mmCIF file of C-alpha atoms in Angstrom:
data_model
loop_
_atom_site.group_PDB
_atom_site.id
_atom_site.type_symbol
_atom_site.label_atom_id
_atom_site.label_comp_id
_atom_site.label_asym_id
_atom_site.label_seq_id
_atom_site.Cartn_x
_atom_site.Cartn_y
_atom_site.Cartn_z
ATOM 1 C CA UNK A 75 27.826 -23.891 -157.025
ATOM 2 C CA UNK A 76 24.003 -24.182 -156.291
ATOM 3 C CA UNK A 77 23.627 -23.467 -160.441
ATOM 4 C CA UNK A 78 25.932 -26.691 -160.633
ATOM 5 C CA UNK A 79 23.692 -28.861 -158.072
ATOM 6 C CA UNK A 80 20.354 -27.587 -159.727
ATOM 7 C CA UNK A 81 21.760 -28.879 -163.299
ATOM 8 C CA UNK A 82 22.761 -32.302 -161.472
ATOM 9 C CA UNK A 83 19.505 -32.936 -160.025
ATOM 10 C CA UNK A 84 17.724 -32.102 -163.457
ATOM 11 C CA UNK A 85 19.892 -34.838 -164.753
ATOM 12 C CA UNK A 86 19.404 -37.289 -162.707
ATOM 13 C CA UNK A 87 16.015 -36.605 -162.380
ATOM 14 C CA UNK A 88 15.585 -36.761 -166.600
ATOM 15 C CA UNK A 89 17.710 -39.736 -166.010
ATOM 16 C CA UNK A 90 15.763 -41.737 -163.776
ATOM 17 C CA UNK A 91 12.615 -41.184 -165.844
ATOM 18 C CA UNK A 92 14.187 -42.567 -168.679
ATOM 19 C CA UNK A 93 15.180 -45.335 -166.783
ATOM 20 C CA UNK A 94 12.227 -45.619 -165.237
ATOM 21 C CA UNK A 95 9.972 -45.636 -168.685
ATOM 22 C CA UNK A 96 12.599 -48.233 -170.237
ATOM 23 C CA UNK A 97 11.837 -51.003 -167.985
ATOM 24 C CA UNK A 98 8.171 -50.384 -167.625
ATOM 25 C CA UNK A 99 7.933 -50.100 -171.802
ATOM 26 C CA UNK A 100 11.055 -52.714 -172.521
ATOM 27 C CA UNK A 101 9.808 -55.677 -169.931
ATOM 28 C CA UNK A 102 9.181 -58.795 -172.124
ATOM 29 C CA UNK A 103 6.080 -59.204 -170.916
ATOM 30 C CA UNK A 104 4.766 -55.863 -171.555
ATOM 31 C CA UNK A 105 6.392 -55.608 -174.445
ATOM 32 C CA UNK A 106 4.207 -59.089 -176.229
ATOM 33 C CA UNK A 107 1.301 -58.022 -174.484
ATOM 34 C CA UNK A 108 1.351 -53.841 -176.248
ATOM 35 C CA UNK A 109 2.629 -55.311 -179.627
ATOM 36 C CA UNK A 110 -0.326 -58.264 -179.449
ATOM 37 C CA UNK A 111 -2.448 -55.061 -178.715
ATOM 38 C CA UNK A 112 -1.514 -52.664 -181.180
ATOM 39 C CA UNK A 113 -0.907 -55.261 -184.106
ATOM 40 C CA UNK A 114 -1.636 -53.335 -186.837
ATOM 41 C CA UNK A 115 1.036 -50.554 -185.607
ATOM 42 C CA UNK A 116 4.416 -52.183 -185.779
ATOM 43 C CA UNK A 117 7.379 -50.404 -187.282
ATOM 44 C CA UNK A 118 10.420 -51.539 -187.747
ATOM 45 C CA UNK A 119 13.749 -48.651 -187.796
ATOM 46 C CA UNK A 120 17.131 -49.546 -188.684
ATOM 47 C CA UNK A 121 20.374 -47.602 -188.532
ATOM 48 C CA UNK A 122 23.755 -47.263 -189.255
ATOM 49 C CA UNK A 123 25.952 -44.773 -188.991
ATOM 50 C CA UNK A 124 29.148 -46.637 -190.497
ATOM 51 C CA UNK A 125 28.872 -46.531 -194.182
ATOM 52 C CA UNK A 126 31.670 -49.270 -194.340
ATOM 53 C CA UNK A 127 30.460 -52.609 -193.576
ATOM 54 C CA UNK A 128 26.835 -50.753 -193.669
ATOM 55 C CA UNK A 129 24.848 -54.355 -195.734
ATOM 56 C CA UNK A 130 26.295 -56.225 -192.847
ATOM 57 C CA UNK A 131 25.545 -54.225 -189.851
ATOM 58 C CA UNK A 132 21.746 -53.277 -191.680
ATOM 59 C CA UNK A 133 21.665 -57.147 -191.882
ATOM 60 C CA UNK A 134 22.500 -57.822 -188.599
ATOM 61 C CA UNK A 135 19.687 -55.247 -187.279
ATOM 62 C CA UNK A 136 17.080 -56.759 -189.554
ATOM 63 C CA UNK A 137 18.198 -60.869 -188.649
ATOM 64 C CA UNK A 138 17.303 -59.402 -185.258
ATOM 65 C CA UNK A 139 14.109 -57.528 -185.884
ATOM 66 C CA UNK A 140 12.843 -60.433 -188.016
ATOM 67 C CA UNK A 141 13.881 -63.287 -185.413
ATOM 68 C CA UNK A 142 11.729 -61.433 -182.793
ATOM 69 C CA UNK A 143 9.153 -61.271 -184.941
ATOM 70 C CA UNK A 144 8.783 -64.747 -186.245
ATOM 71 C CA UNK A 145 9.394 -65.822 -182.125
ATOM 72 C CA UNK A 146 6.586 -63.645 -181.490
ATOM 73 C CA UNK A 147 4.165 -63.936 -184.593
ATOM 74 C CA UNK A 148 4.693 -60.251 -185.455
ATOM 75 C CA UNK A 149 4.290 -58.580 -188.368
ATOM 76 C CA UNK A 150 6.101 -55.066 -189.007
ATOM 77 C CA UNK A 151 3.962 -52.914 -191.957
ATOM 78 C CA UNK A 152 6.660 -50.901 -192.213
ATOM 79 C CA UNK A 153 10.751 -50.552 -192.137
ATOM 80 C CA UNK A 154 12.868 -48.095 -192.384
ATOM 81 C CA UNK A 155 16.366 -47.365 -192.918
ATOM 82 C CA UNK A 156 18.903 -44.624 -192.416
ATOM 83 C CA UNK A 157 21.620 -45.188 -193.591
ATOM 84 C CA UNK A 158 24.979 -42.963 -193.004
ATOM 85 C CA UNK A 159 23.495 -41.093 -190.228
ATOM 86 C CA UNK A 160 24.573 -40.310 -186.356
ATOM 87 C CA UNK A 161 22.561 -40.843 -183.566
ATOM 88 C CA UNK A 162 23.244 -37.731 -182.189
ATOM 89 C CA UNK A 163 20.488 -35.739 -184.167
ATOM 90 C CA UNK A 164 17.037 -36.410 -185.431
ATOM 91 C CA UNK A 165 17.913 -34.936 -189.299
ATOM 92 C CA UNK A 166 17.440 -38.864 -190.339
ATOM 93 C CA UNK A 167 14.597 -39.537 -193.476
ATOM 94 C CA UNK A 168 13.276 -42.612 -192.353
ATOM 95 C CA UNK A 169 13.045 -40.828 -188.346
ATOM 96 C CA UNK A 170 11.527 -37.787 -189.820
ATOM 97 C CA UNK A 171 9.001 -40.033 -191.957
ATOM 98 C CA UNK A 172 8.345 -41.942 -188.580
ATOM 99 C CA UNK A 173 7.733 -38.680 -186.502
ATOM 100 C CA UNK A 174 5.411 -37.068 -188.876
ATOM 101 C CA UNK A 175 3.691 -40.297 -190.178
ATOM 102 C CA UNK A 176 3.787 -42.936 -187.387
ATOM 103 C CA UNK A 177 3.155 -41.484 -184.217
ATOM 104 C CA UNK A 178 0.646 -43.636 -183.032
ATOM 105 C CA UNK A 179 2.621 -47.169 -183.956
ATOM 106 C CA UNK A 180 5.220 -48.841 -182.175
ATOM 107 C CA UNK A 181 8.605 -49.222 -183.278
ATOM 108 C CA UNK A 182 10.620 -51.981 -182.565
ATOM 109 C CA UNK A 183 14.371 -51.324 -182.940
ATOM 110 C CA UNK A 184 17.588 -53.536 -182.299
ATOM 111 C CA UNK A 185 18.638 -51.176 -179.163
ATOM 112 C CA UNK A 186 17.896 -48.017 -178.112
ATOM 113 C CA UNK A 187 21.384 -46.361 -179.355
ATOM 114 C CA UNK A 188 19.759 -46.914 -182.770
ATOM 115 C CA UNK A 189 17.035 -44.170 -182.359
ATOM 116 C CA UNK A 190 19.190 -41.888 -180.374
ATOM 117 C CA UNK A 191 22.928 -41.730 -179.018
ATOM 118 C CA UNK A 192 21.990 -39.020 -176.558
ATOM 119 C CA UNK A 193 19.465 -40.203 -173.807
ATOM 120 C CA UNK A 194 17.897 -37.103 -173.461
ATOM 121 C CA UNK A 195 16.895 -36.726 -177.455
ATOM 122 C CA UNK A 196 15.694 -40.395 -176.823
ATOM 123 C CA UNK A 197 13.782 -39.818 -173.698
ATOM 124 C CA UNK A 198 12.105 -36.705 -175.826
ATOM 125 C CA UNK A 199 11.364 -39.221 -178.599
ATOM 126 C CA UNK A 200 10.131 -41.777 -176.419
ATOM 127 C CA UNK A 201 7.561 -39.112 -174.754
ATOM 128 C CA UNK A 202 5.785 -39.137 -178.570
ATOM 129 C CA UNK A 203 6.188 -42.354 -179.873
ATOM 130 C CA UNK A 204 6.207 -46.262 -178.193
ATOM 131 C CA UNK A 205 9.705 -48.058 -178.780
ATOM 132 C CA UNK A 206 10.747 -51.543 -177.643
ATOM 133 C CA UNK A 207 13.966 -51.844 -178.131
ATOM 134 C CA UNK A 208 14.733 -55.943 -178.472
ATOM 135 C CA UNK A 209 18.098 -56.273 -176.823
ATOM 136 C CA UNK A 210 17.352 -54.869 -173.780
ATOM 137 C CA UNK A 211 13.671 -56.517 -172.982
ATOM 138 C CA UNK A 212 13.952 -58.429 -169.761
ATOM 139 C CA UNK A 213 12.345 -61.740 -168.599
ATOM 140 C CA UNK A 214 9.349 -59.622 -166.409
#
């Protein structure tokens, strides 16, 4: 039983720090001000795991990406695509490309859920690389 609470409080602990880093990092405000900062280090990573319907819904994620960035006078050097792939592991070519390639740019991404499925993988990936993730930036 103590085994059981030890595991609990490690994941609510990982937890709260990813909660924690998402609305210090995802905050509109901070978000405009690191991207006005680091202009010359914006990514853009798009992904679907659906390969029916997969124009629409890569459509969809770019319409977002771009939107933001015209509202924002952004301009992303880079974006890439996986296409076909889960979010439950990192064995993605455009992620691997951004891990060994990109670590010190930002990547802006539709929603979190398109980096990772599992919070834990995204909290890891988050602990190497920025990511503002557009749906969920708040008005602070």
């Amino acid at each position: 039983m103590k085994e059981g609470k030890k595991i609990m409080k490690s994941i609510i602990e990982k937890l709260d720090l990813l909660y924690e880093r998402k609305y210090i990092e995802t905050s509109k405000k901070r978000a405009i001000s690191l991207l006005d900062e680091n202009k010359d280090n914006i990514i853009a990573y798009i992904r679907v795991a659906n390969l029916r319907n997969c124009e629409e819904f890569i459509k969809r994620q770019k319409d977002i990406i771009e939107n933001f960035c015209k509202t924002y006078n952004i301009k992303c050097k880079a974006t890439y695509v996986d296409e076909g792939f889960s979010g439950l592991n990192f064995d993605r070519p455009g992620i691997k490309k951004i891990i060994e390639e990109h670590k010190e740019d930002i990547i802006l991404v539709c929603d979190e859920a398109r980096i990772s499925r599992d919070y834990f993988n995204f909290l890891d990936f988050t602990d190497k690389i920025k990511v503002i993730a557009i749906n969920s930036l708040i008005d602070k």
